[in-house]
């Protein structure tokens, strides 16, 4: 998402940050809504702010409504300032479209039990692949945002404080991804163990491959969180030096 200090978009940015956080939690905490088939283990406890299935579906609808309201505000900015903020409006609108797409797809993922038997999207391997792709896409954005902060050459105290605020959001998102990774690690191990216990004729031989992809992604989540802590420590050190001058 594009950061801006333009007063025309200040509220838009704040509201977009808010719905992005809500959408991310809905997407990544929803992993806790699907237990491995046949597993007797309870698994990791969900985060305190993870929602039930019913509450998640309700929250998706209210968030989609909020996204539409932000979109209407962008329309108004565009109407009041024709051809002045076209690029900025399109950037934010693209972010909103991405959020809408993710939330609409999430409804089907959460309601996997309603899919017909034999539907590939119903299988645990397909479910795992979906979240592997979601993690990968989110991680790519977060890494880019972290690199922007790392590469910033600002030496002004006020700008350093702004960077720290941006970094706080990245650190919080990294922690959220790690919460999802914690469950996905457990889920992956359980379904692989269950698959290995099956007779050869019933084994899903693609599952080990999918599990390998997921484990690689989970390692990346862990590395990213550590990188966030390192950058946070470095940035706070620079800010402390400025306050001492």
mmCIF file of C-alpha atoms in Angstrom:
data_model
loop_
_atom_site.group_PDB
_atom_site.id
_atom_site.type_symbol
_atom_site.label_atom_id
_atom_site.label_comp_id
_atom_site.label_asym_id
_atom_site.label_seq_id
_atom_site.Cartn_x
_atom_site.Cartn_y
_atom_site.Cartn_z
ATOM 1 C CA UNK A 1 0.000 0.000 0.000
ATOM 2 C CA UNK A 2 1.246 3.463 -0.900
ATOM 3 C CA UNK A 3 2.085 5.704 2.053
ATOM 4 C CA UNK A 4 1.206 9.375 1.641
ATOM 5 C CA UNK A 5 1.205 12.568 3.659
ATOM 6 C CA UNK A 6 -1.333 14.208 1.315
ATOM 7 C CA UNK A 7 -4.219 15.472 3.505
ATOM 8 C CA UNK A 8 -6.707 14.370 0.844
ATOM 9 C CA UNK A 9 -5.816 10.758 1.593
ATOM 10 C CA UNK A 10 -4.919 10.816 5.285
ATOM 11 C CA UNK A 11 -8.270 9.382 6.398
ATOM 12 C CA UNK A 12 -8.265 6.945 3.491
ATOM 13 C CA UNK A 13 -4.880 5.596 4.569
ATOM 14 C CA UNK A 14 -5.992 5.204 8.182
ATOM 15 C CA UNK A 15 -9.209 3.431 7.215
ATOM 16 C CA UNK A 16 -7.414 1.241 4.688
ATOM 17 C CA UNK A 17 -4.837 0.248 7.294
ATOM 18 C CA UNK A 18 -7.685 -0.654 9.637
ATOM 19 C CA UNK A 19 -9.598 -2.848 7.181
ATOM 20 C CA UNK A 20 -6.354 -4.451 5.988
ATOM 21 C CA UNK A 21 -5.561 -5.511 9.552
ATOM 22 C CA UNK A 22 -9.090 -6.863 9.996
ATOM 23 C CA UNK A 23 -8.937 -8.743 6.683
ATOM 24 C CA UNK A 24 -5.501 -10.185 7.448
ATOM 25 C CA UNK A 25 -6.682 -11.526 10.791
ATOM 26 C CA UNK A 26 -9.790 -13.010 9.188
ATOM 27 C CA UNK A 27 -7.689 -14.727 6.535
ATOM 28 C CA UNK A 28 -4.805 -16.020 8.609
ATOM 29 C CA UNK A 29 -6.595 -16.807 11.866
ATOM 30 C CA UNK A 30 -9.182 -18.781 9.898
ATOM 31 C CA UNK A 31 -6.642 -21.632 9.733
ATOM 32 C CA UNK A 32 -7.785 -22.512 13.259
ATOM 33 C CA UNK A 33 -11.283 -23.248 11.940
ATOM 34 C CA UNK A 34 -10.241 -26.472 10.192
ATOM 35 C CA UNK A 35 -8.993 -29.435 12.231
ATOM 36 C CA UNK A 36 -7.110 -32.270 10.502
ATOM 37 C CA UNK A 37 -9.529 -35.059 9.566
ATOM 38 C CA UNK A 38 -9.594 -37.792 12.184
ATOM 39 C CA UNK A 39 -7.088 -36.109 14.499
ATOM 40 C CA UNK A 40 -7.716 -36.573 18.213
ATOM 41 C CA UNK A 41 -5.276 -33.822 19.152
ATOM 42 C CA UNK A 42 -6.707 -30.424 19.995
ATOM 43 C CA UNK A 43 -3.799 -28.565 18.465
ATOM 44 C CA UNK A 44 -2.459 -25.102 19.333
ATOM 45 C CA UNK A 45 -4.871 -22.707 21.002
ATOM 46 C CA UNK A 46 -6.109 -19.942 18.691
ATOM 47 C CA UNK A 47 -5.116 -16.310 19.336
ATOM 48 C CA UNK A 48 -7.381 -14.414 21.724
ATOM 49 C CA UNK A 49 -8.907 -12.349 18.899
ATOM 50 C CA UNK A 50 -9.501 -15.269 16.516
ATOM 51 C CA UNK A 51 -13.195 -15.616 15.630
ATOM 52 C CA UNK A 52 -15.549 -18.558 15.363
ATOM 53 C CA UNK A 53 -16.793 -19.656 11.952
ATOM 54 C CA UNK A 54 -20.119 -17.827 12.300
ATOM 55 C CA UNK A 55 -18.500 -14.663 13.619
ATOM 56 C CA UNK A 56 -15.848 -14.800 10.879
ATOM 57 C CA UNK A 57 -18.481 -14.951 8.144
ATOM 58 C CA UNK A 58 -20.367 -12.049 9.744
ATOM 59 C CA UNK A 59 -17.160 -10.024 10.059
ATOM 60 C CA UNK A 60 -16.353 -10.661 6.402
ATOM 61 C CA UNK A 61 -19.655 -9.064 5.379
ATOM 62 C CA UNK A 62 -19.227 -6.005 7.614
ATOM 63 C CA UNK A 63 -15.662 -5.554 6.372
ATOM 64 C CA UNK A 64 -16.761 -5.782 2.735
ATOM 65 C CA UNK A 65 -19.305 -3.061 3.496
ATOM 66 C CA UNK A 66 -16.573 -0.899 5.031
ATOM 67 C CA UNK A 67 -14.412 -1.424 1.943
ATOM 68 C CA UNK A 68 -17.291 -0.216 -0.244
ATOM 69 C CA UNK A 69 -17.595 2.903 1.914
ATOM 70 C CA UNK A 70 -13.888 3.675 1.452
ATOM 71 C CA UNK A 71 -14.316 3.144 -2.280
ATOM 72 C CA UNK A 72 -17.119 5.721 -2.288
ATOM 73 C CA UNK A 73 -14.827 8.224 -0.556
ATOM 74 C CA UNK A 74 -12.258 7.673 -3.302
ATOM 75 C CA UNK A 75 -14.981 8.361 -5.865
ATOM 76 C CA UNK A 76 -15.709 11.656 -4.115
ATOM 77 C CA UNK A 77 -12.031 12.677 -4.093
ATOM 78 C CA UNK A 78 -11.850 11.856 -7.793
ATOM 79 C CA UNK A 79 -15.015 13.867 -8.503
ATOM 80 C CA UNK A 80 -13.837 16.891 -6.519
ATOM 81 C CA UNK A 81 -10.349 16.821 -8.035
ATOM 82 C CA UNK A 82 -10.691 15.512 -11.607
ATOM 83 C CA UNK A 83 -7.407 14.299 -13.112
ATOM 84 C CA UNK A 84 -5.412 15.582 -10.107
ATOM 85 C CA UNK A 85 -5.247 12.447 -7.954
ATOM 86 C CA UNK A 86 -5.930 9.793 -10.583
ATOM 87 C CA UNK A 87 -2.804 7.724 -9.871
ATOM 88 C CA UNK A 88 -3.238 7.818 -6.087
ATOM 89 C CA UNK A 89 -6.911 6.882 -6.341
ATOM 90 C CA UNK A 90 -6.099 3.942 -8.596
ATOM 91 C CA UNK A 91 -3.397 2.728 -6.195
ATOM 92 C CA UNK A 92 -5.793 2.693 -3.260
ATOM 93 C CA UNK A 93 -8.597 1.241 -5.344
ATOM 94 C CA UNK A 94 -6.282 -1.598 -6.349
ATOM 95 C CA UNK A 95 -5.606 -2.302 -2.659
ATOM 96 C CA UNK A 96 -9.347 -2.345 -1.968
ATOM 97 C CA UNK A 97 -10.018 -4.734 -4.852
ATOM 98 C CA UNK A 98 -7.348 -7.080 -3.529
ATOM 99 C CA UNK A 99 -8.972 -7.050 -0.089
ATOM 100 C CA UNK A 100 -12.420 -7.723 -1.551
ATOM 101 C CA UNK A 101 -11.127 -10.634 -3.593
ATOM 102 C CA UNK A 102 -9.374 -12.211 -0.623
ATOM 103 C CA UNK A 103 -12.411 -11.893 1.640
ATOM 104 C CA UNK A 104 -14.845 -13.284 -0.934
ATOM 105 C CA UNK A 105 -12.557 -16.255 -1.575
ATOM 106 C CA UNK A 106 -12.206 -16.750 2.173
ATOM 107 C CA UNK A 107 -15.932 -17.445 2.520
ATOM 108 C CA UNK A 108 -15.549 -20.560 0.369
ATOM 109 C CA UNK A 109 -12.404 -21.645 2.222
ATOM 110 C CA UNK A 110 -14.163 -21.325 5.586
ATOM 111 C CA UNK A 111 -17.200 -23.198 4.247
ATOM 112 C CA UNK A 112 -15.108 -26.093 2.882
ATOM 113 C CA UNK A 113 -17.555 -28.586 4.443
ATOM 114 C CA UNK A 114 -20.272 -27.367 2.055
ATOM 115 C CA UNK A 115 -18.238 -28.283 -1.025
ATOM 116 C CA UNK A 116 -19.273 -31.420 -2.898
ATOM 117 C CA UNK A 117 -17.368 -34.615 -2.238
ATOM 118 C CA UNK A 118 -14.684 -34.975 -4.873
ATOM 119 C CA UNK A 119 -14.262 -31.218 -5.273
ATOM 120 C CA UNK A 120 -10.471 -30.691 -5.301
ATOM 121 C CA UNK A 121 -10.842 -27.557 -3.171
ATOM 122 C CA UNK A 122 -12.254 -29.670 -0.337
ATOM 123 C CA UNK A 123 -9.123 -31.763 0.197
ATOM 124 C CA UNK A 124 -6.646 -31.004 2.962
ATOM 125 C CA UNK A 125 -3.824 -30.772 0.436
ATOM 126 C CA UNK A 126 -5.700 -28.136 -1.564
ATOM 127 C CA UNK A 127 -6.559 -26.248 1.633
ATOM 128 C CA UNK A 128 -2.901 -26.296 2.643
ATOM 129 C CA UNK A 129 -1.847 -25.048 -0.795
ATOM 130 C CA UNK A 130 -4.335 -22.170 -0.530
ATOM 131 C CA UNK A 131 -2.784 -20.970 2.707
ATOM 132 C CA UNK A 132 0.733 -21.517 1.422
ATOM 133 C CA UNK A 133 -0.087 -19.151 -1.441
ATOM 134 C CA UNK A 134 -1.782 -16.633 0.871
ATOM 135 C CA UNK A 135 1.228 -16.639 3.192
ATOM 136 C CA UNK A 136 3.607 -16.251 0.266
ATOM 137 C CA UNK A 137 1.729 -13.290 -1.210
ATOM 138 C CA UNK A 138 1.426 -11.476 2.116
ATOM 139 C CA UNK A 139 5.028 -12.192 3.020
ATOM 140 C CA UNK A 140 6.208 -10.738 -0.301
ATOM 141 C CA UNK A 141 4.409 -7.441 0.438
ATOM 142 C CA UNK A 142 5.657 -7.301 4.006
ATOM 143 C CA UNK A 143 9.259 -7.983 3.000
ATOM 144 C CA UNK A 144 9.104 -5.170 0.451
ATOM 145 C CA UNK A 145 7.702 -2.798 3.081
ATOM 146 C CA UNK A 146 10.469 -3.798 5.487
ATOM 147 C CA UNK A 147 13.140 -3.257 2.819
ATOM 148 C CA UNK A 148 11.801 0.256 2.139
ATOM 149 C CA UNK A 149 12.344 1.109 5.785
ATOM 150 C CA UNK A 150 15.787 -0.510 5.849
ATOM 151 C CA UNK A 151 16.882 1.420 2.764
ATOM 152 C CA UNK A 152 15.570 4.769 4.015
ATOM 153 C CA UNK A 153 18.385 7.273 4.412
ATOM 154 C CA UNK A 154 16.421 9.692 6.571
ATOM 155 C CA UNK A 155 18.252 11.234 9.505
ATOM 156 C CA UNK A 156 15.494 13.546 10.698
ATOM 157 C CA UNK A 157 13.989 12.677 14.095
ATOM 158 C CA UNK A 158 10.379 13.243 13.014
ATOM 159 C CA UNK A 159 10.837 11.036 9.959
ATOM 160 C CA UNK A 160 12.469 8.354 12.101
ATOM 161 C CA UNK A 161 9.408 8.407 14.360
ATOM 162 C CA UNK A 162 7.173 7.983 11.303
ATOM 163 C CA UNK A 163 9.280 5.036 10.151
ATOM 164 C CA UNK A 164 8.978 3.488 13.619
ATOM 165 C CA UNK A 165 5.178 3.703 13.395
ATOM 166 C CA UNK A 166 5.217 2.043 9.978
ATOM 167 C CA UNK A 167 7.561 -0.609 11.313
ATOM 168 C CA UNK A 168 5.252 -1.293 14.263
ATOM 169 C CA UNK A 169 2.511 -2.322 11.812
ATOM 170 C CA UNK A 170 4.944 -4.615 9.992
ATOM 171 C CA UNK A 171 6.067 -6.199 13.275
ATOM 172 C CA UNK A 172 2.444 -6.761 14.327
ATOM 173 C CA UNK A 173 1.662 -8.368 10.978
ATOM 174 C CA UNK A 174 4.728 -10.604 11.291
ATOM 175 C CA UNK A 175 3.488 -11.766 14.703
ATOM 176 C CA UNK A 176 0.064 -12.501 13.223
ATOM 177 C CA UNK A 177 1.601 -14.550 10.399
ATOM 178 C CA UNK A 178 3.626 -16.462 12.978
ATOM 179 C CA UNK A 179 0.410 -17.297 14.863
ATOM 180 C CA UNK A 180 -1.027 -18.764 11.663
ATOM 181 C CA UNK A 181 2.248 -20.562 10.951
ATOM 182 C CA UNK A 182 2.144 -22.174 14.397
ATOM 183 C CA UNK A 183 -1.155 -23.884 13.572
ATOM 184 C CA UNK A 184 -0.223 -24.682 9.975
ATOM 185 C CA UNK A 185 2.965 -26.397 11.182
ATOM 186 C CA UNK A 186 0.928 -28.609 13.502
ATOM 187 C CA UNK A 187 -1.773 -29.238 10.868
ATOM 188 C CA UNK A 188 0.828 -30.188 8.252
ATOM 189 C CA UNK A 189 2.511 -32.696 10.552
ATOM 190 C CA UNK A 190 -0.815 -34.297 11.504
ATOM 191 C CA UNK A 191 -2.049 -34.846 7.948
ATOM 192 C CA UNK A 192 1.340 -36.158 6.799
ATOM 193 C CA UNK A 193 1.402 -38.634 9.696
ATOM 194 C CA UNK A 194 -2.157 -39.739 8.905
ATOM 195 C CA UNK A 195 -1.299 -40.145 5.225
ATOM 196 C CA UNK A 196 1.795 -42.219 5.988
ATOM 197 C CA UNK A 197 -0.302 -44.602 8.107
ATOM 198 C CA UNK A 198 -2.581 -45.419 5.162
ATOM 199 C CA UNK A 199 -2.107 -48.448 2.898
ATOM 200 C CA UNK A 200 -0.100 -47.605 -0.225
ATOM 201 C CA UNK A 201 -3.214 -47.848 -2.374
ATOM 202 C CA UNK A 202 -4.892 -45.054 -0.405
ATOM 203 C CA UNK A 203 -1.960 -42.703 0.134
ATOM 204 C CA UNK A 204 -1.966 -39.237 -1.404
ATOM 205 C CA UNK A 205 1.533 -39.034 -2.861
ATOM 206 C CA UNK A 206 1.216 -35.322 -3.623
ATOM 207 C CA UNK A 207 0.697 -34.509 0.051
ATOM 208 C CA UNK A 208 4.363 -34.801 1.006
ATOM 209 C CA UNK A 209 5.239 -32.387 -1.794
ATOM 210 C CA UNK A 210 2.623 -29.874 -0.619
ATOM 211 C CA UNK A 211 3.833 -30.294 2.964
ATOM 212 C CA UNK A 212 7.381 -29.521 1.834
ATOM 213 C CA UNK A 213 6.239 -26.314 0.160
ATOM 214 C CA UNK A 214 4.345 -25.300 3.276
ATOM 215 C CA UNK A 215 7.305 -25.974 5.576
ATOM 216 C CA UNK A 216 9.516 -23.817 3.361
ATOM 217 C CA UNK A 217 6.968 -20.991 3.592
ATOM 218 C CA UNK A 218 6.743 -21.378 7.365
ATOM 219 C CA UNK A 219 10.522 -21.051 7.633
ATOM 220 C CA UNK A 220 10.280 -17.814 5.647
ATOM 221 C CA UNK A 221 7.647 -16.500 8.044
ATOM 222 C CA UNK A 222 9.957 -17.214 10.977
ATOM 223 C CA UNK A 223 12.938 -15.556 9.268
ATOM 224 C CA UNK A 224 10.863 -12.492 8.386
ATOM 225 C CA UNK A 225 9.723 -12.036 11.981
ATOM 226 C CA UNK A 226 13.338 -12.168 13.157
ATOM 227 C CA UNK A 227 14.343 -9.630 10.496
ATOM 228 C CA UNK A 228 11.562 -7.346 11.737
ATOM 229 C CA UNK A 229 12.944 -7.480 15.264
ATOM 230 C CA UNK A 230 16.451 -6.725 13.981
ATOM 231 C CA UNK A 231 15.306 -3.695 11.975
ATOM 232 C CA UNK A 232 13.170 -2.481 14.876
ATOM 233 C CA UNK A 233 16.158 -2.654 17.227
ATOM 234 C CA UNK A 234 18.348 -0.784 14.735
ATOM 235 C CA UNK A 235 15.753 1.919 14.051
ATOM 236 C CA UNK A 236 14.993 2.475 17.720
ATOM 237 C CA UNK A 237 18.732 2.816 18.318
ATOM 238 C CA UNK A 238 18.955 5.560 15.696
ATOM 239 C CA UNK A 239 15.955 7.334 17.191
ATOM 240 C CA UNK A 240 17.473 7.147 20.680
ATOM 241 C CA UNK A 241 20.680 8.716 19.368
ATOM 242 C CA UNK A 242 18.663 11.591 17.897
ATOM 243 C CA UNK A 243 16.857 12.263 21.159
ATOM 244 C CA UNK A 244 20.209 12.390 22.956
ATOM 245 C CA UNK A 245 21.654 15.016 20.592
#
